[in-house]
Tab-separated table of C-alpha atoms in Angstrom:
chain	number	residue	atom	x	y	z
A	1	MET	CA	7.106	5.653	-38.988
A	2	VAL	CA	5.241	2.819	-40.647
A	3	GLY	CA	3.037	4.135	-43.434
A	4	VAL	CA	2.114	7.199	-41.374
A	5	THR	CA	3.279	10.789	-41.695
A	6	MET	CA	4.567	11.670	-38.225
A	7	LYS	CA	3.980	15.049	-36.662
A	8	ARG	CA	5.101	15.921	-33.170
A	9	PRO	CA	2.070	16.069	-30.874
A	10	ILE	CA	1.235	19.219	-28.962
A	11	ILE	CA	0.749	18.475	-25.261
A	12	ARG	CA	-1.228	21.143	-23.460
A	13	SER	CA	-1.461	21.886	-19.763
A	14	ASN	CA	-5.014	20.657	-19.225
A	15	SER	CA	-3.587	17.739	-18.905
A	16	THR	CA	-3.556	14.299	-20.276
A	17	VAL	CA	0.140	13.800	-19.528
A	18	ARG	CA	0.954	14.090	-15.837
A	19	SER	CA	3.929	16.324	-15.098
A	20	SER	CA	5.121	14.160	-12.213
A	21	TYR	CA	5.867	11.447	-14.777
A	22	LEU	CA	7.623	13.742	-17.255
A	23	SER	CA	10.730	11.540	-17.398
A	24	ASN	CA	8.729	8.582	-18.668
A	25	TYR	CA	6.783	10.801	-21.040
A	26	ASN	CA	10.042	12.130	-22.505
A	27	LYS	CA	10.845	8.582	-23.549
A	28	TYR	CA	7.803	8.558	-25.831
A	29	LYS	CA	7.215	12.229	-26.693
A	30	HIS	CA	7.937	11.703	-30.394
A	31	LEU	CA	5.911	8.504	-30.496
A	32	LEU	CA	2.629	9.387	-28.808
A	33	ILE	CA	0.869	10.506	-31.957
A	34	PRO	CA	-2.796	11.583	-31.857
A	35	ILE	CA	-4.477	10.111	-34.911
A	36	THR	CA	-6.158	13.471	-35.546
A	37	LEU	CA	-2.745	14.775	-36.657
A	38	LEU	CA	-2.522	12.204	-39.437
A	39	PRO	CA	-3.406	12.908	-43.074
A	40	THR	CA	-7.097	12.421	-43.804
A	41	ASN	CA	-6.757	9.091	-45.606
A	42	GLN	CA	-4.633	7.621	-42.792
A	43	TYR	CA	-7.005	8.942	-40.139
A	44	GLU	CA	-9.949	7.312	-41.890
A	45	GLN	CA	-8.096	3.976	-41.840
A	46	LEU	CA	-6.855	4.145	-38.272
A	47	ALA	CA	-9.771	5.764	-36.456
A	48	PRO	CA	-11.988	2.624	-36.539
A	49	ILE	CA	-9.079	0.372	-35.475
A	50	THR	CA	-8.102	2.702	-32.648
A	51	LYS	CA	-11.679	3.012	-31.403
A	52	ARG	CA	-12.340	-0.734	-31.383
A	53	TYR	CA	-8.937	-1.653	-29.949
A	54	THR	CA	-8.778	0.907	-27.129
A	55	ASP	CA	-12.273	-0.125	-26.046
A	56	PHE	CA	-10.420	-3.172	-24.679
A	57	TYR	CA	-8.353	-0.864	-22.397
A	58	GLY	CA	-9.228	-0.339	-18.756
A	59	ALA	CA	-8.485	2.865	-16.831
A	60	ASP	CA	-6.125	0.835	-14.620
A	61	GLY	CA	-3.828	0.105	-17.567
A	62	HIS	CA	-4.962	-3.500	-18.046
A	63	PHE	CA	-7.163	-5.110	-20.649
A	64	LYS	CA	-10.778	-5.332	-19.568
A	65	SER	CA	-12.857	-8.487	-19.725
A	66	ILE	CA	-13.380	-9.227	-23.427
A	67	SER	CA	-16.014	-11.586	-24.773
A	68	ASP	CA	-15.112	-14.205	-27.366
A	69	ASN	CA	-17.399	-12.538	-29.899
A	70	ALA	CA	-15.897	-9.071	-29.407
A	71	LEU	CA	-12.337	-10.361	-29.712
A	72	LEU	CA	-13.124	-12.568	-32.705
A	73	SER	CA	-14.892	-9.706	-34.457
A	74	PHE	CA	-11.818	-7.517	-34.002
A	75	VAL	CA	-9.114	-9.945	-35.164
A	76	ARG	CA	-11.255	-11.196	-38.067
A	77	ASP	CA	-12.115	-7.727	-39.410
A	78	ASP	CA	-10.875	-7.648	-43.031
A	79	GLU	CA	-9.904	-3.975	-43.016
A	80	PHE	CA	-8.044	-4.302	-39.720
A	81	THR	CA	-6.102	-7.399	-40.739
A	82	ASN	CA	-5.215	-6.016	-44.169
A	83	PHE	CA	-3.968	-2.772	-42.667
A	84	SER	CA	-1.956	-4.580	-39.977
A	85	GLN	CA	-0.491	-6.937	-42.564
A	86	ASP	CA	0.731	-3.962	-44.620
A	87	VAL	CA	2.196	-2.313	-41.512
A	88	LEU	CA	4.136	-5.449	-40.586
A	89	VAL	CA	5.450	-6.101	-44.085
A	90	ARG	CA	6.778	-2.552	-44.453
A	91	ALA	CA	8.347	-2.567	-40.985
A	92	LEU	CA	10.033	-5.957	-41.255
A	93	GLN	CA	11.153	-5.764	-44.859
A	94	ASN	CA	12.289	-2.142	-44.857
A	95	PRO	CA	13.129	-1.414	-41.209
A	96	GLU	CA	15.646	1.309	-42.019
A	97	GLN	CA	12.765	3.422	-43.315
A	98	TYR	CA	9.818	2.316	-41.201
A	99	VAL	CA	11.241	1.252	-37.825
A	100	GLU	CA	12.636	3.628	-35.236
A	101	PRO	CA	15.219	1.642	-33.249
A	102	SER	CA	16.557	2.688	-29.876
A	103	ILE	CA	18.599	1.429	-26.940
A	104	ASP	CA	16.700	1.248	-23.672
A	105	ASP	CA	18.268	-0.136	-20.479
A	106	PHE	CA	22.052	-0.139	-20.368
A	107	ILE	CA	24.288	-1.299	-17.511
A	108	MET	CA	28.064	-1.034	-17.427
A	109	THR	CA	30.449	-2.165	-14.692
A	110	LEU	CA	34.007	-0.911	-14.419
A	111	GLU	CA	36.910	-0.722	-12.008
A	112	LEU	CA	37.294	2.618	-10.210
A	113	SER	CA	39.082	3.414	-6.956
A	114	LYS	CA	37.878	4.917	-3.690
A	115	ARG	CA	39.839	8.018	-4.610
A	116	THR	CA	37.654	8.454	-7.696
A	117	TRP	CA	34.460	7.980	-5.676
A	118	LYS	CA	35.570	10.727	-3.263
A	119	ARG	CA	36.401	13.091	-6.117
A	120	MET	CA	32.976	12.459	-7.660
A	121	ARG	CA	31.239	13.463	-4.447
A	122	ARG	CA	33.385	16.579	-4.058
A	123	ASN	CA	32.941	17.755	-7.641
A	124	ILE	CA	29.240	17.245	-8.291
A	125	GLY	CA	28.966	21.016	-8.752
A	126	LEU	CA	31.039	20.736	-11.931
A	127	LEU	CA	28.474	18.327	-13.421
A	128	LYS	CA	25.611	20.620	-12.391
A	129	SER	CA	27.321	23.521	-14.162
A	130	LYS	CA	27.067	21.608	-17.457
A	131	VAL	CA	23.608	20.040	-17.260
A	132	GLY	CA	20.447	20.322	-15.186
A	133	VAL	CA	20.581	17.466	-12.700
A	134	LYS	CA	19.460	16.657	-9.165
A	135	VAL	CA	21.790	14.395	-7.180
A	136	SER	CA	20.945	12.254	-4.155
A	137	SER	CA	22.902	9.657	-2.182
A	138	HIS	CA	21.416	6.411	-0.907
A	139	SER	CA	22.270	2.982	0.400
A	140	GLY	CA	22.665	0.215	-2.172
A	141	GLY	CA	18.887	-0.235	-2.404
A	142	GLU	CA	17.759	-3.318	-4.325
A	143	LEU	CA	21.435	-3.997	-5.067
A	144	GLY	CA	22.397	-3.695	-1.429
A	145	HIS	CA	23.621	-7.293	-1.446
A	146	LEU	CA	26.181	-6.280	-4.090
A	147	TYR	CA	27.003	-2.623	-3.414
A	148	LYS	CA	26.828	-0.637	-0.203
A	149	ARG	CA	26.104	2.738	-1.764
A	150	GLN	CA	24.585	4.463	-4.759
A	151	VAL	CA	24.212	7.983	-6.098
A	152	VAL	CA	21.165	8.821	-8.232
A	153	PHE	CA	21.459	11.532	-10.887
A	154	LYS	CA	18.019	12.747	-12.057
A	155	PHE	CA	18.257	14.885	-15.179
A	156	LEU	CA	15.766	17.723	-15.377
A	157	ASP	CA	14.910	17.105	-19.024
A	158	GLY	CA	14.265	13.401	-18.475
A	159	GLY	CA	16.060	10.232	-17.480
A	160	GLU	CA	18.350	9.243	-14.659
A	161	ILE	CA	21.635	7.479	-13.980
A	162	ARG	CA	22.260	5.219	-10.992
A	163	PHE	CA	25.864	4.871	-9.921
A	164	HIS	CA	26.480	1.950	-7.526
A	165	PHE	CA	29.834	1.561	-5.786
A	166	ASP	CA	31.656	0.099	-2.781
A	167	PRO	CA	31.138	-3.679	-3.268
A	168	VAL	CA	29.913	-5.832	-0.407
A	169	LEU	CA	32.621	-8.140	0.949
A	170	GLU	CA	32.186	-11.862	1.290
A	171	SER	CA	32.244	-13.415	4.759
A	172	ASP	CA	35.893	-14.394	4.346
A	173	GLY	CA	36.777	-10.701	3.928
A	174	CYS	CA	37.460	-10.955	0.203
A	175	SER	CA	35.333	-9.232	-2.392
A	176	GLU	CA	33.889	-11.577	-4.985
A	177	VAL	CA	35.033	-11.059	-8.568
A	178	ARG	CA	33.023	-7.941	-9.306
A	179	ARG	CA	34.003	-4.579	-10.737
A	180	SER	CA	33.856	-1.888	-8.116
A	181	SER	CA	31.455	0.482	-9.863
A	182	ARG	CA	28.201	0.115	-11.776
A	183	VAL	CA	26.517	2.642	-14.075
A	184	SER	CA	22.913	1.997	-15.130
A	185	THR	CA	20.500	4.102	-17.170
A	186	ARG	CA	17.790	4.053	-19.823
A	187	ILE	CA	19.324	5.712	-22.830
A	188	SER	CA	15.934	6.059	-24.527
A	189	GLN	CA	14.926	8.400	-21.686
A	190	LEU	CA	18.266	10.001	-20.910
A	191	GLY	CA	19.580	10.595	-24.427
A	192	PHE	CA	23.129	10.113	-25.682
A	193	ARG	CA	24.172	13.720	-25.034
A	194	ASN	CA	23.353	13.687	-21.312
A	195	PHE	CA	24.959	10.269	-20.985
A	196	SER	CA	28.092	11.595	-22.680
A	197	ILE	CA	28.207	14.635	-20.391
A	198	PHE	CA	27.940	12.396	-17.322
A	199	LEU	CA	30.634	9.988	-18.527
A	200	GLY	CA	32.895	12.898	-19.458
A	201	TRP	CA	32.542	14.240	-15.916
A	202	LEU	CA	33.217	10.770	-14.500
A	203	LYS	CA	36.299	10.458	-16.680
A	204	GLU	CA	37.647	13.791	-15.401
A	205	GLN	CA	37.323	12.607	-11.787
A	206	SER	CA	39.071	9.289	-12.370
A	207	ASN	CA	42.669	10.374	-13.007
A	208	GLY	CA	43.022	8.002	-15.968
A	209	GLU	CA	41.143	5.052	-14.403
A	210	TYR	CA	38.139	5.514	-16.685
A	211	ASP	CA	40.196	5.327	-19.867
A	212	LYS	CA	42.042	2.233	-18.640
A	213	ALA	CA	38.696	0.540	-18.041
A	214	VAL	CA	36.840	1.377	-21.255
A	215	ARG	CA	39.762	1.124	-23.693
A	216	PHE	CA	40.809	-2.489	-24.181
A	217	ASP	CA	44.511	-3.150	-23.576
A	218	ASN	CA	45.678	-5.395	-26.416
A	219	SER	CA	48.885	-6.292	-24.604
A	220	ARG	CA	47.232	-7.509	-21.400
A	221	GLY	CA	43.736	-8.637	-22.275
A	222	ALA	CA	40.741	-8.497	-19.978
A	223	LYS	CA	38.921	-11.777	-20.403
A	224	GLY	CA	38.220	-13.477	-17.095
A	225	THR	CA	39.458	-10.578	-14.974
A	226	THR	CA	38.027	-7.424	-13.473
A	227	ARG	CA	40.091	-5.297	-15.847
A	228	GLY	CA	38.105	-3.555	-18.519
A	229	ALA	CA	34.542	-2.268	-18.557
A	230	TYR	CA	31.712	-4.699	-19.231
A	231	ALA	CA	28.223	-4.138	-20.609
A	232	THR	CA	26.163	-6.511	-18.475
A	233	ARG	CA	22.778	-5.414	-19.840
A	234	LEU	CA	21.934	-3.923	-23.205
A	235	ASP	CA	18.314	-3.631	-24.326
A	236	PHE	CA	17.374	-3.044	-27.946
A	237	GLU	CA	13.843	-1.988	-28.825
A	238	PHE	CA	11.745	-1.036	-31.788
A	239	LYS	CA	8.152	0.067	-32.033
A	240	ILE	CA	5.741	-0.799	-34.824
A	241	HIS	CA	3.377	2.127	-35.172
A	242	GLY	CA	-0.232	1.494	-36.070
A	243	LEU	CA	-0.138	-2.166	-34.979
A	244	PRO	CA	-2.448	-3.272	-32.133
A	245	ILE	CA	-0.874	-5.987	-29.991
A	246	PRO	CA	-3.412	-8.728	-30.966
A	247	PHE	CA	-1.968	-8.619	-34.493
A	248	LEU	CA	1.624	-9.140	-33.330
A	249	LEU	CA	2.074	-12.902	-33.717
A	250	THR	CA	5.667	-13.985	-33.135
A	251	ARG	CA	7.637	-17.101	-32.326
A	252	ASP	CA	11.316	-17.657	-31.534
A	253	PRO	CA	12.479	-20.919	-33.146
A	254	HIS	CA	15.409	-21.023	-30.696
A	255	HIS	CA	13.031	-21.300	-27.734
A	256	MET	CA	9.601	-22.205	-29.113
A	257	SER	CA	7.131	-22.982	-26.338
A	258	SER	CA	9.639	-24.497	-23.934
A	259	SER	CA	10.753	-21.186	-22.438
A	260	TYR	CA	8.408	-18.224	-22.331
A	261	ALA	CA	6.482	-15.977	-19.975
A	262	ILE	CA	3.160	-14.187	-20.295
A	263	TRP	CA	1.491	-11.637	-18.072
A	264	PRO	CA	-1.090	-12.044	-16.755
A	265	GLU	CA	-0.859	-15.818	-16.743
A	266	ASP	CA	-4.630	-16.147	-16.702
A	267	ALA	CA	-5.872	-14.197	-19.706
A	268	SER	CA	-8.820	-16.471	-20.378
A	269	ASN	CA	-11.243	-13.533	-20.138
A	270	SER	CA	-9.028	-10.797	-21.567
A	271	MET	CA	-5.614	-10.802	-23.352
A	272	VAL	CA	-2.003	-11.133	-22.269
A	273	GLU	CA	-0.383	-7.715	-21.893
A	274	SER	CA	3.216	-8.836	-22.332
A	275	PHE	CA	4.888	-11.987	-23.580
A	276	SER	CA	8.505	-13.070	-23.759
A	277	HIS	CA	10.475	-15.594	-25.784
A	278	GLY	CA	13.163	-17.127	-23.594
A	279	ASN	CA	13.689	-17.203	-19.844
A	280	HIS	CA	12.840	-13.636	-18.824
A	281	SER	CA	14.598	-13.834	-15.456
A	282	GLU	CA	17.723	-15.869	-16.131
A	283	SER	CA	18.921	-15.188	-19.689
A	284	SER	CA	18.682	-12.914	-22.702
A	285	HIS	CA	15.206	-12.873	-24.211
A	286	CYS	CA	12.703	-10.977	-26.363
A	287	LEU	CA	9.746	-9.176	-24.814
A	288	SER	CA	6.695	-7.673	-26.547
A	289	TYR	CA	3.907	-5.462	-25.217
A	290	ASP	CA	1.678	-2.459	-25.894
A	291	PRO	CA	3.603	0.591	-24.589
A	292	VAL	CA	0.555	2.878	-24.684
A	293	LEU	CA	-1.359	0.557	-22.354
A	294	LYS	CA	1.702	0.438	-20.092
A	295	LEU	CA	1.791	4.247	-19.892
A	296	VAL	CA	-1.847	4.232	-18.803
A	297	GLY	CA	-0.956	1.678	-16.144
A	298	ASP	CA	1.928	3.644	-14.659
A	299	GLY	CA	-0.053	6.893	-14.663
A	300	THR	CA	1.948	8.718	-17.326
A	301	ILE	CA	-1.085	9.301	-19.543
A	302	THR	CA	-4.817	9.061	-18.967
A	303	LEU	CA	-7.146	6.572	-20.606
A	304	PRO	CA	-9.052	9.299	-22.552
A	305	TYR	CA	-5.747	10.516	-23.990
A	306	ALA	CA	-4.651	6.970	-24.861
A	307	LYS	CA	-7.836	6.571	-26.888
A	308	GLN	CA	-6.694	9.429	-29.134
A	309	LEU	CA	-3.323	7.865	-29.912
A	310	LEU	CA	-1.925	5.740	-32.662
A	311	PRO	CA	-1.842	2.037	-31.633
A	312	MET	CA	1.646	0.693	-31.091
A	313	SER	CA	3.435	-2.611	-30.470
A	314	LYS	CA	6.887	-2.709	-28.935
A	315	ILE	CA	9.476	-5.470	-29.231
A	316	GLU	CA	12.542	-5.542	-26.985
A	317	ARG	CA	15.630	-7.711	-27.082
A	318	ARG	CA	17.105	-7.793	-23.585
A	319	GLN	CA	20.747	-8.809	-23.765
A	320	LEU	CA	21.715	-9.957	-20.280
A	321	SER	CA	25.291	-10.918	-21.075
A	322	SER	CA	26.208	-11.347	-17.422
A	323	LYS	CA	23.600	-14.142	-17.182
A	324	ASP	CA	24.499	-15.884	-20.432
A	325	GLY	CA	27.515	-17.699	-19.032
A	326	ASN	CA	30.318	-15.452	-20.265
A	327	GLY	CA	30.553	-12.888	-17.458
A	328	GLY	CA	29.460	-9.969	-19.572
A	329	LEU	CA	30.475	-8.263	-22.784
A	330	LEU	CA	33.519	-6.021	-22.988
A	331	VAL	CA	32.532	-2.463	-23.857
A	332	SER	CA	35.431	-2.497	-26.297
A	333	ALA	CA	33.651	-5.303	-28.170
A	334	LEU	CA	30.305	-3.568	-28.647
A	335	ILE	CA	31.222	-3.011	-32.273
A	336	PRO	CA	33.336	-5.365	-34.447
A	337	ASN	CA	36.984	-5.351	-33.426
A	338	SER	CA	39.862	-6.990	-35.262
A	339	SER	CA	41.987	-7.632	-32.177
A	340	PRO	CA	42.721	-11.386	-31.954
A	341	LYS	CA	42.935	-11.126	-28.165
A	342	LEU	CA	39.199	-10.422	-28.051
A	343	GLY	CA	38.409	-13.765	-29.682
A	344	SER	CA	34.678	-14.402	-29.880
A	345	LYS	CA	34.062	-11.279	-27.802
A	346	GLY	CA	35.373	-9.142	-30.674
A	347	LYS	CA	32.639	-9.968	-33.167
A	348	GLY	CA	30.418	-7.118	-32.088
A	349	VAL	CA	26.868	-7.346	-30.761
A	350	GLN	CA	24.002	-8.941	-32.652
A	351	THR	CA	20.465	-8.146	-31.524
A	352	HIS	CA	19.029	-11.489	-32.751
A	353	LEU	CA	15.732	-9.681	-33.343
A	354	GLY	CA	15.808	-10.897	-36.914
A	355	ARG	CA	15.547	-14.515	-35.846
A	356	LEU	CA	11.999	-14.015	-34.600
A	357	GLU	CA	9.328	-15.501	-36.838
A	358	PHE	CA	6.437	-13.170	-37.637
A	359	PHE	CA	3.045	-14.402	-38.800
A	360	SER	CA	0.361	-12.620	-40.744
A	361	PRO	CA	-2.686	-11.223	-38.920
A	362	LYS	CA	-4.669	-13.030	-41.621
A	363	LEU	CA	-3.847	-16.241	-39.744
A	364	TYR	CA	-6.976	-15.630	-37.665
A	365	HIS	CA	-9.147	-16.134	-40.745
A	366	SER	CA	-7.731	-19.642	-41.269
A	367	LEU	CA	-8.436	-20.912	-37.761
A	368	PRO	CA	-11.663	-22.222	-36.230
A	369	ASP	CA	-13.422	-19.632	-34.061
A	370	GLU	CA	-12.470	-21.050	-30.666
A	371	LEU	CA	-8.850	-21.587	-31.683
A	372	ALA	CA	-8.564	-18.053	-33.136
A	373	VAL	CA	-9.801	-16.593	-29.843
A	374	LYS	CA	-7.277	-18.637	-27.833
A	375	VAL	CA	-4.395	-17.473	-30.034
A	376	ALA	CA	-5.512	-13.840	-29.689
A	377	ARG	CA	-5.704	-14.145	-25.907
A	378	PHE	CA	-2.535	-16.150	-25.197
A	379	LYS	CA	-0.210	-15.701	-28.225
A	380	LEU	CA	1.714	-18.427	-29.991
A	381	ASP	CA	4.012	-19.614	-27.207
A	382	ALA	CA	1.569	-19.911	-24.329
A	383	VAL	CA	-1.451	-21.152	-26.245
A	384	TRP	CA	-0.254	-24.731	-26.840
A	385	LYS	CA	-0.955	-26.077	-23.368
A	386	ARG	CA	-4.532	-24.841	-23.723
A	387	LEU	CA	-5.184	-26.797	-26.914
A	388	GLY	CA	-6.538	-30.247	-27.499
A	389	THR	CA	-5.021	-32.687	-29.972
A	390	ARG	CA	-7.159	-31.506	-32.874
A	391	GLU	CA	-6.535	-27.811	-32.244
A	392	THR	CA	-2.801	-28.446	-31.916
A	393	ARG	CA	-2.789	-30.123	-35.307
A	394	GLN	CA	-4.825	-27.306	-36.865
A	395	LEU	CA	-2.547	-24.576	-35.535
A	396	LYS	CA	0.649	-26.353	-36.567
A	397	LYS	CA	-0.696	-26.757	-40.077
A	398	ALA	CA	-1.697	-23.087	-40.325
A	399	LEU	CA	1.707	-21.897	-39.082
A	400	SER	CA	3.504	-24.088	-41.612
A	401	LEU	CA	1.872	-22.369	-44.600
A	402	ASP	CA	4.070	-19.835	-46.395
A	403	CYS	CA	1.104	-17.524	-46.915
A	404	HIS	CA	0.981	-16.978	-43.153
A	405	LYS	CA	4.677	-16.120	-42.764
A	406	ILE	CA	6.160	-12.631	-43.108
A	407	PHE	CA	9.701	-12.323	-44.403
A	408	VAL	CA	12.074	-10.492	-42.050
A	409	ASP	CA	15.120	-8.651	-43.395
A	410	SER	CA	17.310	-9.535	-40.433
A	411	ASP	CA	20.424	-7.928	-41.941
A	412	ALA	CA	18.607	-4.620	-42.310
A	413	ILE	CA	17.425	-4.814	-38.691
A	414	GLU	CA	21.019	-5.350	-37.539
A	415	ARG	CA	22.136	-2.350	-39.623
A	416	CYS	CA	19.529	-0.188	-37.891
A	417	PHE	CA	20.872	-1.095	-34.480
A	418	PHE	CA	24.533	-1.011	-35.453
A	419	LYS	CA	24.202	2.754	-35.900
A	420	LYS	CA	22.919	2.993	-32.321
A	421	LEU	CA	25.657	0.669	-31.047
A	422	ASP	CA	28.314	2.696	-32.794
A	423	LYS	CA	26.985	5.850	-31.165
A	424	LEU	CA	26.881	4.145	-27.761
A	425	TYR	CA	30.434	2.851	-28.164
A	426	TRP	CA	31.876	6.271	-28.983
A	427	THR	CA	29.797	7.940	-26.272
A	428	ILE	CA	31.517	5.642	-23.749
A	429	VAL	CA	35.011	5.648	-25.213
A	430	ASP	CA	35.179	9.346	-26.106
A	431	PRO	CA	32.630	11.225	-23.940
A	432	ILE	CA	32.226	14.985	-23.758
A	433	THR	CA	34.890	16.492	-21.491
A	434	TRP	CA	35.883	20.004	-20.543
């Protein structure tokens, strides 16, 4: 928690959190912190920021129309920018104390036989005897072009697992190079324990196939084949508590403004709600947004309840290894491995979150009024095409000043996530069995 003493909020039945969305709420139950639960001095600092910032929220989960004067007054407020600067410095320079990292979406593909699929369907009762779960069978759904069938496991205390299987055959009767089974979940909702219980049950049904897939065979190798289990998506995320999204000013020097996405694209009367560095549909990338506003939008919490909460900014690194040209990442290479047969795949996973450049909220004070408003609305990647020659020169100069840059301890960020990766690796390789 960044500079704030965290207490678990009490959610009552009256209700500001809708029970039908409990799974999504579970993902944030330790993070949705009413500012009234904070110590007095912290409440006095955050209450004015929260009030002014959430006045920009609409009940539909989108930013309302915001005038230039209202936005400029907010991002130029000395108390707000000083507080946000302190929040960012603590989070980025001491993340092991002030950042709560987690793993969000995770997808793994592995080779399992039809015999294993049949045993899974027959022995679902064994899984239900160990954990509260509802199970339903479906067609392949949105992945119907890849897999004919899927089974959805909805866990009663939050989260779900989708198991896709039975690959679609090509027209020539041969299956494309694709592992037969696909497991996808959001670990931040599901939790490592429930994931381990599920994988342990899967392992018991596989008659040794699971172990052969997830444990790398040094003598045979797996690169370029369907042997082994691959992590094709792995999302890292961290939340900066107490930081409204207008004060999150980032840039990825590996992409700059040549590859980005914002939503909505036309934020000329409001603010962008999410922005990505990198191609968000075709490669790994970073994504930032306000998760509280998103929860209003999907109906998990109400707008009145959101106005009581601590502001929050969320940064995700979406590792789409299957789209980065190497066919995915071996599960056995999630953490550093000394096997020479793994080659570059054995170096372990890096989040690359530390390569993002972060700029001080005080940047707004150094920019002309109209330029400051444009940066607040569109962020640093998307704003350039809306600037004239003079404004472009002014912004480049401001960004080049050391006083506007915030040092990032990238090694410390990687250490934070390595602990999560290590836990994920051992959850997969050595799950709970009975």
